[in-house]
C-alpha cells in the first residue's frame, strides 16, 4: 500500500485444489487470478536485477493504463508464437490479474468465471510458418486457456474483418524499437493512415534481446554467426539462438526470399555469410564524435579522440572517421544521423551533464526520431551520486532517448554508461576516465558481447631520410602487394616517420 489506505495485497495460495480450479484455499482472502501470474509478479519483484524490475514495472504500467482506458472486450492481443509475443503474453496475464486485483479491492470479490484470462487473442495463421511455431502457438493457447481467433487472411485484410465483427479498439503488440515496423511508434500509437482505426499498445517497446530471429520457411537459413567450428564433423552444428553475441545481427539468418520449391521441401538458399559477411564481421567499423565548442575554439586539446582510436584498433575495429561538432542539438543530431547507418558503432563524448550547453543526449534522440523521457532507473543513480546538490537539473539529466536507451552497468562506475541502439555515449572528460570506462566496456563485452572482439591491428613505425618522391614508389608497391596495409607519414625536421598499420587476419 501507499500508507494512505489505498494499497492492496495479493495472496498466492498454492495447492492441488487451487491449481485444479476447485478451491480458493479457504479463509477470508481468495486467490486473485491464476497462481502462475502472481508467481511471475513475485519473482520479478523479488529479483535483484534492477534493470529487469524497471522494464517489468514500465510494461505493467502500460498494460494497466490500457485496461483502464478500454474494457476487456475492447482490447485484443496479437500472438504469433514468437519470443516477443510470448514474453508479452506472460506480462499481459500478470498485468491483467493485478488490474483485476485493484478492481476486486474496490468492488468486492471476483465473480465466478472471472479467474480466467478473458482477453481476445488473435493469430494470423500462415502456411509458410515453421510447423514448430504453429504447434507451439496452439499448445500455448491450450495451456493458458486463450480465447484465440485464427485469421487466415493477410494482416491488413484480417484486421479489417476482425474490427468490423468485434468491438476492438486497442491491440497489444510485441513490437520492440529495433523492429523494422517500430519506426515512429510509441507505447500508445494510433494505427497508420490507410489502416483500420485502432490503438497500437506496445508494452515492451524499449525491451531488447540478442537472439537470432526466425522468419518463414522460405526466407530463413541457419545463422552462420552461431555456427560451431568442428573440423572432425562434416555436418554443420549451431549454438542456441540466445548465444548470439551481437543483438544487431538478429536477422543475419534471413535470406533473400526465393520462389517456393515446386517439388516441396525447403528451398536451398544461402545468406552469404561465409563469402561476403565473414569479412565484414572481422572488419567492424566505428565512428568517433567529439562534442565541444572549446575544442573548436582551440582552447582545449582533444586527447580522448586519438586514445579512443588506439583502443578500438586494439580490439580489431577500424575507425572510419573522427569528427568534432558544436554544442548544438542540431549539429549533434546531423552528425549522428550521418554516421550511425554507415558504421557498426558510433562513440560519442562531450556535451554530457547539467549545463545548458550539454546537448549530446538530446541530439541523439533527435537523430533517431524519438522523444526524451524520464528514466527512473538512471535518476536513481543520479540521486545517489549528487544527492540534493543539483536538484534543479537532476530531472533534466535523467531525461534519456525513449525506447532506445540501454544502461550499461558496471560495479566500478558511479553511473552506468548509455547505449542508444548502435551509439555508445561515453561520459569521460579526460584520458584517465576514458581508460576506466573502456576497461568496463571490455569487461561487459566478455560477458554479453557488447563489442565483438577480433584480432587487433598492429602498427609499426620506421624513420627514413628519403624524400617523399624517393619513398613514394616502394610504398605504393607495398600497398599494391598487401592491400590490407594502411600507410601514413609525418615529418620531423628533415626526416620522415613512416607509419604502417595492418591487420593480423587475411582480407
Short mmCIF file of C-alpha atoms in Angstrom, two decimals:
data_model
loop_
_atom_site.label_atom_id
_atom_site.label_comp_id
_atom_site.label_asym_id
_atom_site.label_seq_id
_atom_site.Cartn_x
_atom_site.Cartn_y
_atom_site.Cartn_z
CA UNK A 1 0.00 0.00 0.00
CA UNK A 2 0.93 3.67 -0.11
CA UNK A 3 0.32 4.35 3.56
CA UNK A 4 -2.94 6.12 2.84
CA UNK A 5 -5.25 3.15 2.81
CA UNK A 6 -5.23 2.78 -0.97
CA UNK A 7 -2.94 -0.24 -1.22
CA UNK A 8 -3.87 -3.86 -1.81
CA UNK A 9 -2.38 -7.24 -1.02
CA UNK A 10 -2.06 -10.19 -3.38
CA UNK A 11 -2.12 -13.58 -1.72
CA UNK A 12 -0.71 -16.57 -3.60
CA UNK A 13 -2.21 -19.86 -2.50
CA UNK A 14 -0.55 -22.95 -3.95
CA UNK A 15 -2.38 -26.24 -3.72
CA UNK A 16 -3.72 -29.01 -5.91
CA UNK A 17 -7.30 -27.83 -5.38
CA UNK A 18 -6.36 -24.31 -6.39
CA UNK A 19 -4.47 -25.44 -9.49
CA UNK A 20 -7.42 -27.62 -10.43
CA UNK A 21 -9.78 -24.70 -10.01
CA UNK A 22 -11.87 -26.43 -7.31
CA UNK A 23 -11.00 -24.24 -4.34
CA UNK A 24 -9.54 -20.96 -3.20
CA UNK A 25 -7.54 -22.08 -0.19
CA UNK A 26 -10.16 -21.17 2.36
CA UNK A 27 -10.14 -18.22 4.70
CA UNK A 28 -11.40 -14.70 4.06
CA UNK A 29 -8.87 -13.92 1.31
CA UNK A 30 -9.48 -15.53 -2.08
CA UNK A 31 -6.97 -16.35 -4.75
CA UNK A 32 -6.80 -13.45 -7.19
CA UNK A 33 -6.46 -14.85 -10.70
CA UNK A 34 -4.16 -17.74 -11.52
CA UNK A 35 -1.27 -18.58 -9.16
CA UNK A 36 1.16 -18.63 -12.11
CA UNK A 37 0.57 -14.95 -12.88
CA UNK A 38 1.14 -13.96 -9.28
CA UNK A 39 4.23 -16.17 -9.24
CA UNK A 40 5.65 -14.13 -12.15
CA UNK A 41 4.98 -10.87 -10.32
CA UNK A 42 6.51 -12.12 -7.08
CA UNK A 43 9.59 -13.46 -8.86
CA UNK A 44 10.27 -10.15 -10.61
CA UNK A 45 9.71 -8.05 -7.52
CA UNK A 46 12.00 -10.33 -5.52
CA UNK A 47 14.76 -10.12 -8.10
CA UNK A 48 18.00 -8.21 -7.51
CA UNK A 49 18.13 -7.18 -11.18
CA UNK A 50 17.11 -3.52 -11.03
CA UNK A 51 17.04 -3.16 -14.80
CA UNK A 52 14.67 -6.11 -15.18
CA UNK A 53 12.40 -4.74 -12.45
CA UNK A 54 12.31 -1.33 -14.14
CA UNK A 55 11.46 -2.85 -17.52
CA UNK A 56 8.79 -5.04 -15.92
CA UNK A 57 7.21 -2.19 -13.96
CA UNK A 58 7.08 0.04 -17.04
CA UNK A 59 5.46 -2.72 -19.10
CA UNK A 60 2.90 -3.49 -16.39
CA UNK A 61 2.09 0.22 -16.12
CA UNK A 62 1.37 0.42 -19.86
CA UNK A 63 -0.84 -2.69 -19.66
CA UNK A 64 -2.79 -1.42 -16.66
CA UNK A 65 -3.14 2.01 -18.27
CA UNK A 66 -4.62 0.41 -21.39
CA UNK A 67 -7.02 -1.70 -19.31
CA UNK A 68 -8.13 1.47 -17.51
CA UNK A 69 -8.82 3.19 -20.85
CA UNK A 70 -10.52 0.25 -22.56
CA UNK A 71 -12.77 -2.55 -21.35
CA UNK A 72 -11.50 -6.10 -21.71
CA UNK A 73 -13.97 -6.60 -24.57
CA UNK A 74 -12.35 -3.68 -26.42
CA UNK A 75 -8.76 -4.99 -26.33
CA UNK A 76 -7.04 -7.85 -28.10
CA UNK A 77 -3.61 -9.46 -28.09
CA UNK A 78 -1.79 -10.28 -31.32
CA UNK A 79 0.08 -13.55 -30.71
CA UNK A 80 2.33 -15.25 -33.27
CA UNK A 81 4.29 -17.74 -31.16
CA UNK A 82 7.49 -15.70 -31.38
CA UNK A 83 9.69 -14.77 -28.44
CA UNK A 84 8.49 -11.16 -28.24
CA UNK A 85 4.79 -12.05 -28.16
CA UNK A 86 5.46 -14.92 -25.74
CA UNK A 87 7.10 -12.52 -23.29
CA UNK A 88 4.18 -10.15 -23.77
CA UNK A 89 1.70 -12.98 -23.11
CA UNK A 90 3.11 -13.55 -19.64
CA UNK A 91 3.26 -9.81 -18.93
CA UNK A 92 -0.36 -9.41 -20.03
CA UNK A 93 -1.50 -12.22 -17.78
CA UNK A 94 0.28 -10.71 -14.78
CA UNK A 95 -0.88 -7.19 -15.65
CA UNK A 96 -4.49 -8.27 -16.14
CA UNK A 97 -4.74 -10.02 -12.79
CA UNK A 98 -3.06 -7.12 -10.99
CA UNK A 99 -5.64 -4.88 -12.66
CA UNK A 100 -8.44 -7.18 -11.53
CA UNK A 101 -6.98 -7.22 -8.01
CA UNK A 102 -7.35 -3.45 -7.82
CA UNK A 103 -10.95 -3.67 -9.01
CA UNK A 104 -11.66 -6.51 -6.58
CA UNK A 105 -10.34 -4.40 -3.71
CA UNK A 106 -12.68 -1.60 -4.71
CA UNK A 107 -15.75 -3.58 -5.76
CA UNK A 108 -15.64 -6.89 -3.92
CA UNK A 109 -14.62 -10.41 -4.87
CA UNK A 110 -14.29 -11.64 -8.44
CA UNK A 111 -17.44 -13.26 -9.72
CA UNK A 112 -17.43 -16.85 -10.95
CA UNK A 113 -15.73 -17.27 -14.29
CA UNK A 114 -13.55 -14.17 -13.92
CA UNK A 115 -10.48 -16.08 -12.75
CA UNK A 116 -9.63 -17.00 -16.34
CA UNK A 117 -7.75 -14.81 -18.81
CA UNK A 118 -10.56 -13.36 -20.95
CA UNK A 119 -8.57 -11.19 -23.35
CA UNK A 120 -9.22 -11.97 -27.00
CA UNK A 121 -6.13 -13.37 -28.73
CA UNK A 122 -5.67 -13.18 -32.50
CA UNK A 123 -3.36 -15.41 -34.50
CA UNK A 124 -2.65 -14.91 -38.18
CA UNK A 125 -2.06 -18.42 -39.46
CA UNK A 126 0.35 -18.61 -42.39
CA UNK A 127 1.25 -21.75 -44.39
CA UNK A 128 4.87 -20.58 -44.70
CA UNK A 129 5.43 -20.59 -40.92
CA UNK A 130 7.63 -23.33 -39.48
CA UNK A 131 5.38 -26.16 -38.22
CA UNK A 132 7.08 -25.99 -34.81
CA UNK A 133 5.84 -22.40 -34.45
CA UNK A 134 2.26 -23.45 -35.20
CA UNK A 135 2.49 -26.32 -32.72
CA UNK A 136 3.90 -24.07 -30.01
CA UNK A 137 1.20 -21.45 -30.62
CA UNK A 138 -1.71 -23.88 -30.33
CA UNK A 139 -0.16 -25.67 -27.36
CA UNK A 140 0.32 -22.36 -25.55
CA UNK A 141 -3.27 -21.33 -26.29
CA UNK A 142 -4.47 -24.62 -24.80
CA UNK A 143 -2.23 -24.44 -21.72
CA UNK A 144 -3.30 -20.91 -20.84
CA UNK A 145 -6.92 -21.07 -21.96
CA UNK A 146 -6.57 -18.32 -24.55
CA UNK A 147 -9.65 -17.25 -26.48
CA UNK A 148 -7.88 -17.38 -29.83
CA UNK A 149 -9.31 -16.14 -33.11
CA UNK A 150 -7.47 -17.76 -36.04
CA UNK A 151 -7.25 -15.49 -39.07
CA UNK A 152 -6.20 -16.91 -42.44
CA UNK A 153 -6.08 -13.60 -44.33
CA UNK A 154 -3.21 -11.14 -44.72
CA UNK A 155 -2.64 -8.87 -41.73
CA UNK A 156 -4.46 -5.81 -43.08
CA UNK A 157 -7.46 -7.65 -44.52
CA UNK A 158 -7.68 -9.80 -41.40
CA UNK A 159 -7.72 -6.76 -39.14
CA UNK A 160 -10.40 -5.06 -41.21
CA UNK A 161 -12.64 -8.13 -40.94
CA UNK A 162 -11.94 -8.56 -37.22
CA UNK A 163 -12.63 -4.92 -36.30
CA UNK A 164 -15.89 -4.99 -38.25
CA UNK A 165 -17.06 -8.07 -36.38
CA UNK A 166 -15.77 -7.24 -32.89
CA UNK A 167 -15.80 -4.05 -30.76
CA UNK A 168 -12.00 -3.99 -30.55
CA UNK A 169 -10.43 -0.54 -30.10
CA UNK A 170 -6.87 -1.43 -28.97
CA UNK A 171 -4.45 -4.25 -29.75
CA UNK A 172 -1.43 -5.27 -27.64
CA UNK A 173 1.62 -5.90 -29.86
CA UNK A 174 5.03 -7.40 -29.09
CA UNK A 175 6.85 -4.66 -31.01
CA UNK A 176 10.34 -3.57 -29.97
CA UNK A 177 12.10 -0.36 -31.00
CA UNK A 178 14.63 -2.32 -33.08
CA UNK A 179 11.95 -3.90 -35.27
CA UNK A 180 11.52 -2.57 -38.82
CA UNK A 181 7.83 -1.84 -38.10
CA UNK A 182 8.59 0.16 -34.94
CA UNK A 183 9.74 3.35 -36.65
CA UNK A 184 7.91 6.32 -35.15
CA UNK A 185 5.88 4.24 -32.71
CA UNK A 186 5.41 4.96 -29.03
CA UNK A 187 3.84 2.90 -26.27
CA UNK A 188 0.43 4.11 -27.42
CA UNK A 189 0.29 4.77 -31.17
CA UNK A 190 -2.80 5.05 -33.40
CA UNK A 191 -2.74 2.82 -36.46
CA UNK A 192 -1.10 4.15 -39.61
CA UNK A 193 -3.06 6.06 -42.30
CA UNK A 194 -4.85 3.69 -44.67
CA UNK A 195 -5.24 1.00 -41.99
CA UNK A 196 -8.39 0.26 -39.98
CA UNK A 197 -8.50 2.54 -36.91
CA UNK A 198 -7.30 1.09 -33.62
CA UNK A 199 -4.77 1.91 -30.91
CA UNK A 200 -1.47 0.03 -31.02
CA UNK A 201 -0.28 -0.70 -27.46
CA UNK A 202 3.42 -1.59 -27.18
CA UNK A 203 4.34 -2.54 -23.58
CA UNK A 204 7.81 -3.94 -24.49
CA UNK A 205 8.82 -1.24 -26.97
CA UNK A 206 12.01 -0.43 -25.02
CA UNK A 207 12.99 -4.08 -24.38
CA UNK A 208 15.96 -5.62 -26.15
CA UNK A 209 17.48 -9.06 -26.68
CA UNK A 210 20.30 -10.79 -28.56
CA UNK A 211 18.51 -13.81 -30.01
CA UNK A 212 18.69 -14.67 -33.66
CA UNK A 213 15.42 -14.14 -35.49
CA UNK A 214 13.30 -16.63 -37.45
CA UNK A 215 11.24 -15.72 -40.49
CA UNK A 216 9.27 -18.10 -42.70
CA UNK A 217 10.40 -21.40 -44.21
CA UNK A 218 11.20 -19.52 -47.41
CA UNK A 219 13.42 -16.77 -46.03
CA UNK A 220 15.27 -18.30 -43.06
CA UNK A 221 18.55 -20.22 -43.03
CA UNK A 222 20.83 -21.17 -40.13
CA UNK A 223 22.64 -18.11 -38.82
CA UNK A 224 26.32 -18.60 -39.65
CA UNK A 225 27.25 -16.41 -36.68
CA UNK A 226 26.08 -19.29 -34.45
CA UNK A 227 27.97 -21.96 -36.36
CA UNK A 228 30.29 -24.19 -34.33
CA UNK A 229 33.68 -24.83 -35.92
CA UNK A 230 34.24 -28.57 -35.83
CA UNK A 231 36.78 -29.93 -38.31
CA UNK A 232 36.04 -33.51 -37.19
CA UNK A 233 32.45 -33.39 -38.36
CA UNK A 234 31.38 -32.57 -41.90
CA UNK A 235 27.87 -31.61 -40.77
CA UNK A 236 27.47 -28.06 -39.51
CA UNK A 237 26.35 -27.58 -35.93
CA UNK A 238 24.93 -24.41 -34.42
CA UNK A 239 24.76 -22.88 -30.96
CA UNK A 240 21.36 -21.96 -29.43
CA UNK A 241 19.82 -18.71 -30.66
CA UNK A 242 20.19 -16.94 -27.30
CA UNK A 243 24.01 -17.17 -27.56
CA UNK A 244 24.12 -14.65 -30.42
CA UNK A 245 26.61 -12.09 -29.13
CA UNK A 246 25.55 -9.02 -31.09
CA UNK A 247 21.84 -8.23 -30.95
CA UNK A 248 22.10 -6.04 -34.04
CA UNK A 249 22.71 -9.22 -36.06
CA UNK A 250 19.46 -10.94 -35.07
CA UNK A 251 18.27 -11.01 -38.69
CA UNK A 252 21.55 -12.28 -40.15
CA UNK A 253 19.81 -15.63 -40.67
CA UNK A 254 17.28 -14.11 -43.04
CA UNK A 255 17.95 -15.00 -46.68
CA UNK A 256 16.57 -13.19 -49.69
CA UNK A 257 13.16 -14.64 -50.43
CA UNK A 258 13.14 -17.12 -53.29
CA UNK A 259 10.17 -18.72 -55.02
CA UNK A 260 8.84 -21.71 -53.08
CA UNK A 261 10.19 -25.03 -54.41
CA UNK A 262 7.82 -26.79 -56.79
CA UNK A 263 8.71 -30.25 -55.56
CA UNK A 264 8.11 -29.45 -51.89
CA UNK A 265 10.57 -29.24 -49.03
CA UNK A 266 12.74 -26.30 -48.08
CA UNK A 267 14.45 -24.12 -50.69
CA UNK A 268 18.20 -24.34 -50.92
CA UNK A 269 19.38 -20.80 -50.22
CA UNK A 270 22.40 -19.06 -48.81
CA UNK A 271 22.56 -15.95 -46.72
CA UNK A 272 26.06 -15.21 -47.98
CA UNK A 273 27.63 -15.33 -44.55
CA UNK A 274 30.73 -17.29 -45.48
CA UNK A 275 31.54 -15.46 -48.69
CA UNK A 276 30.52 -11.88 -48.02
CA UNK A 277 29.65 -11.28 -44.41
CA UNK A 278 32.61 -13.04 -42.83
CA UNK A 279 34.94 -10.20 -43.82
CA UNK A 280 32.52 -7.59 -42.55
CA UNK A 281 32.34 -9.29 -39.17
CA UNK A 282 36.14 -9.12 -38.94
CA UNK A 283 36.30 -5.55 -40.21
CA UNK A 284 33.91 -3.86 -37.83
CA UNK A 285 33.97 -0.08 -38.20
CA UNK A 286 33.37 2.70 -35.72
CA UNK A 287 32.89 6.43 -35.96
CA UNK A 288 34.10 8.78 -33.22
CA UNK A 289 32.29 12.07 -32.48
CA UNK A 290 33.51 14.69 -30.03
CA UNK A 291 31.10 17.41 -28.89
CA UNK A 292 32.59 20.67 -27.70
CA UNK A 293 32.87 24.31 -28.72
CA UNK A 294 36.00 24.52 -26.56
CA UNK A 295 37.78 22.11 -28.90
CA UNK A 296 36.71 24.04 -31.98
CA UNK A 297 37.84 27.31 -30.39
CA UNK A 298 41.27 25.78 -29.81
CA UNK A 299 41.19 26.45 -26.07
CA UNK A 300 41.19 22.72 -25.26
CA UNK A 301 43.15 19.98 -26.99
CA UNK A 302 41.17 16.81 -27.65
CA UNK A 303 43.27 13.94 -26.33
CA UNK A 304 40.40 11.46 -26.00
CA UNK A 305 39.85 11.02 -29.75
CA UNK A 306 43.31 9.63 -30.55
CA UNK A 307 43.23 7.50 -27.41
CA UNK A 308 39.86 6.04 -28.35
CA UNK A 309 41.12 5.25 -31.86
CA UNK A 310 44.04 3.30 -30.42
CA UNK A 311 41.71 1.41 -28.10
CA UNK A 312 39.42 0.46 -30.98
CA UNK A 313 42.38 -0.69 -33.08
CA UNK A 314 43.49 -2.85 -30.14
CA UNK A 315 40.30 -4.94 -30.46
CA UNK A 316 40.40 -5.08 -34.27
CA UNK A 317 37.92 -2.28 -35.04
CA UNK A 318 38.63 0.14 -37.89
CA UNK A 319 37.83 3.81 -37.29
CA UNK A 320 36.16 5.33 -40.34
CA UNK A 321 36.30 8.95 -39.18
CA UNK A 322 36.73 11.27 -36.21
CA UNK A 323 34.72 14.48 -36.11
CA UNK A 324 34.21 17.42 -33.76
CA UNK A 325 30.85 19.19 -33.62
CA UNK A 326 29.43 22.22 -31.84
CA UNK A 327 27.46 22.11 -28.60
CA UNK A 328 24.23 22.29 -30.56
CA UNK A 329 21.35 19.81 -30.72
CA UNK A 330 21.01 20.04 -34.49
CA UNK A 331 24.77 19.67 -35.05
CA UNK A 332 24.90 16.55 -32.88
CA UNK A 333 21.76 15.09 -34.48
CA UNK A 334 23.06 15.69 -38.01
CA UNK A 335 26.42 14.05 -37.28
CA UNK A 336 24.93 11.04 -35.50
CA UNK A 337 22.35 10.59 -38.25
CA UNK A 338 25.11 10.72 -40.85
CA UNK A 339 27.34 8.04 -39.33
CA UNK A 340 25.08 5.66 -37.37
CA UNK A 341 23.96 3.88 -40.53
CA UNK A 342 27.45 3.75 -42.05
CA UNK A 343 29.22 2.16 -39.10
CA UNK A 344 28.75 -0.77 -36.77
CA UNK A 345 29.10 1.53 -33.78
CA UNK A 346 29.32 5.25 -33.06
CA UNK A 347 31.19 6.50 -29.99
CA UNK A 348 30.35 9.99 -28.78
CA UNK A 349 31.69 12.03 -25.87
CA UNK A 350 31.45 15.58 -24.58
CA UNK A 351 28.32 17.62 -24.01
CA UNK A 352 27.03 15.38 -21.20
CA UNK A 353 25.89 16.94 -17.91
CA UNK A 354 23.69 19.60 -16.29
CA UNK A 355 24.86 22.71 -18.21
CA UNK A 356 22.65 24.38 -20.78
CA UNK A 357 25.29 23.60 -23.41
CA UNK A 358 25.22 19.85 -22.69
CA UNK A 359 23.07 18.73 -25.61
CA UNK A 360 24.52 15.38 -26.69
CA UNK A 361 21.72 13.14 -25.41
CA UNK A 362 19.01 15.37 -26.89
CA UNK A 363 20.86 15.39 -30.21
CA UNK A 364 20.98 11.60 -30.26
CA UNK A 365 17.25 11.42 -29.55
CA UNK A 366 16.60 13.74 -32.48
CA UNK A 367 18.84 11.66 -34.75
CA UNK A 368 16.75 8.55 -34.02
CA UNK A 369 13.43 10.40 -34.18
CA UNK A 370 12.40 9.66 -30.58
CA UNK A 371 11.49 11.93 -27.72
CA UNK A 372 13.29 12.49 -24.43
CA UNK A 373 11.60 10.88 -21.44
CA UNK A 374 12.43 10.44 -17.73
CA UNK A 375 14.29 7.24 -16.86
CA UNK A 376 13.55 6.22 -13.28
CA UNK A 377 16.48 3.86 -13.03
CA UNK A 378 19.00 6.46 -14.25
CA UNK A 379 17.51 9.12 -11.98
CA UNK A 380 18.01 6.79 -9.02
CA UNK A 381 21.71 6.56 -9.85
CA UNK A 382 21.94 10.34 -10.12
CA UNK A 383 20.17 10.90 -6.81
CA UNK A 384 22.65 8.61 -5.03
CA UNK A 385 25.54 10.39 -6.75
CA UNK A 386 24.64 14.05 -6.33
CA UNK A 387 22.04 13.98 -3.56
CA UNK A 388 20.35 17.35 -3.24
CA UNK A 389 23.24 19.38 -4.61
CA UNK A 390 21.80 19.68 -8.08
CA UNK A 391 18.05 19.28 -7.60
CA UNK A 392 17.08 21.75 -10.31
CA UNK A 393 18.87 19.94 -13.10
CA UNK A 394 18.73 16.36 -11.87
CA UNK A 395 15.46 15.52 -13.60
CA UNK A 396 16.72 17.00 -16.85
CA UNK A 397 19.87 14.86 -16.66
CA UNK A 398 17.67 11.78 -16.22
CA UNK A 399 15.83 12.51 -19.47
CA UNK A 400 17.03 9.89 -21.98
CA UNK A 401 16.03 8.95 -25.55
CA UNK A 402 12.83 6.99 -25.06
CA UNK A 403 12.67 3.36 -26.09
CA UNK A 404 16.21 3.06 -27.46
CA UNK A 405 18.40 3.63 -24.38
CA UNK A 406 20.16 0.74 -22.68
CA UNK A 407 22.04 1.41 -19.44
CA UNK A 408 25.43 -0.33 -19.29
CA UNK A 409 26.04 -1.22 -15.66
CA UNK A 410 29.42 -1.86 -14.09
CA UNK A 411 30.21 -2.01 -10.40
CA UNK A 412 33.18 0.38 -10.70
CA UNK A 413 31.20 3.14 -12.42
CA UNK A 414 29.19 5.59 -10.29
CA UNK A 415 26.56 5.81 -13.04
CA UNK A 416 26.05 3.44 -15.97
CA UNK A 417 27.12 4.30 -19.48
CA UNK A 418 24.43 4.63 -22.12
CA UNK A 419 23.87 2.82 -25.40
CA UNK A 420 21.26 4.05 -27.88
CA UNK A 421 20.99 1.28 -30.46
CA UNK A 422 24.49 1.44 -32.05
CA UNK A 423 25.57 4.70 -30.39
CA UNK A 424 27.61 4.44 -27.17
CA UNK A 425 27.72 7.58 -25.03
CA UNK A 426 30.93 8.00 -23.05
CA UNK A 427 30.72 10.33 -20.06
CA UNK A 428 34.52 10.59 -19.71
CA UNK A 429 36.01 14.10 -19.71
CA UNK A 430 39.68 13.12 -19.71
CA UNK A 431 42.01 10.27 -20.68
CA UNK A 432 42.02 8.72 -17.19
CA UNK A 433 38.23 8.47 -17.08
CA UNK A 434 38.25 7.12 -20.64
CA UNK A 435 40.66 4.36 -19.61
CA UNK A 436 38.33 3.35 -16.78
CA UNK A 437 35.20 3.38 -18.93
CA UNK A 438 36.93 1.49 -21.73
CA UNK A 439 38.05 -1.24 -19.33
CA UNK A 440 34.45 -1.55 -18.16
CA UNK A 441 33.21 -1.83 -21.76
CA UNK A 442 35.69 -4.62 -22.44
CA UNK A 443 34.59 -6.49 -19.30
CA UNK A 444 30.95 -6.12 -20.35
CA UNK A 445 31.92 -7.36 -23.80
CA UNK A 446 33.32 -10.57 -22.36
CA UNK A 447 30.04 -11.27 -20.58
CA UNK A 448 27.43 -10.11 -23.09
CA UNK A 449 29.18 -9.49 -26.43
CA UNK A 450 28.70 -5.72 -26.35
CA UNK A 451 31.68 -5.07 -28.64
CA UNK A 452 32.68 -8.10 -30.71
CA UNK A 453 36.43 -8.62 -30.30
CA UNK A 454 38.55 -9.51 -33.31
CA UNK A 455 42.28 -9.69 -33.98
CA UNK A 456 43.96 -6.35 -33.18
CA UNK A 457 45.55 -4.01 -35.66
CA UNK A 458 49.33 -3.90 -35.49
CA UNK A 459 51.16 -0.62 -36.05
CA UNK A 460 54.87 -0.29 -36.83
CA UNK A 461 56.94 2.84 -37.49
CA UNK A 462 60.25 3.42 -39.23
CA UNK A 463 62.25 6.56 -39.77
CA UNK A 464 63.96 7.43 -43.06
CA UNK A 465 65.78 10.37 -44.56
CA UNK A 466 64.29 9.66 -48.01
CA UNK A 467 62.15 12.38 -49.52
CA UNK A 468 58.51 11.94 -50.46
CA UNK A 469 59.45 11.36 -54.09
CA UNK A 470 62.02 8.69 -53.23
CA UNK A 471 59.71 6.89 -50.78
CA UNK A 472 56.59 7.01 -52.96
CA UNK A 473 57.44 4.15 -55.36
CA UNK A 474 58.37 1.44 -52.80
CA UNK A 475 55.44 2.40 -50.57
CA UNK A 476 52.99 2.23 -53.49
CA UNK A 477 54.34 -1.20 -54.40
CA UNK A 478 53.91 -2.31 -50.79
CA UNK A 479 50.25 -1.18 -50.74
CA UNK A 480 49.52 -2.97 -54.02
CA UNK A 481 51.05 -6.20 -52.83
CA UNK A 482 49.38 -6.05 -49.41
CA UNK A 483 46.01 -4.26 -49.77
CA UNK A 484 45.16 -4.61 -46.08
CA UNK A 485 48.07 -2.35 -45.11
CA UNK A 486 47.49 1.31 -44.27
CA UNK A 487 50.43 3.69 -44.72
CA UNK A 488 50.74 7.19 -43.27
CA UNK A 489 53.56 9.61 -42.59
CA UNK A 490 54.60 12.59 -40.53
CA UNK A 491 57.65 14.77 -40.84
CA UNK A 492 60.14 15.58 -38.11
CA UNK A 493 62.56 18.26 -39.29
CA UNK A 494 64.47 16.68 -42.20
CA UNK A 495 63.30 13.11 -41.57
CA UNK A 496 60.05 11.30 -42.29
CA UNK A 497 58.43 8.79 -39.96
CA UNK A 498 56.53 6.19 -41.96
CA UNK A 499 53.73 4.51 -40.02
CA UNK A 500 52.49 1.13 -41.28
CA UNK A 501 49.31 -0.32 -39.80
CA UNK A 502 47.90 -3.70 -40.74
CA UNK A 503 45.59 -6.45 -39.54
CA UNK A 504 46.72 -9.89 -38.49
CA UNK A 505 43.84 -11.62 -40.28
CA UNK A 506 43.60 -12.05 -44.06
CA UNK A 507 41.30 -9.88 -46.12
#
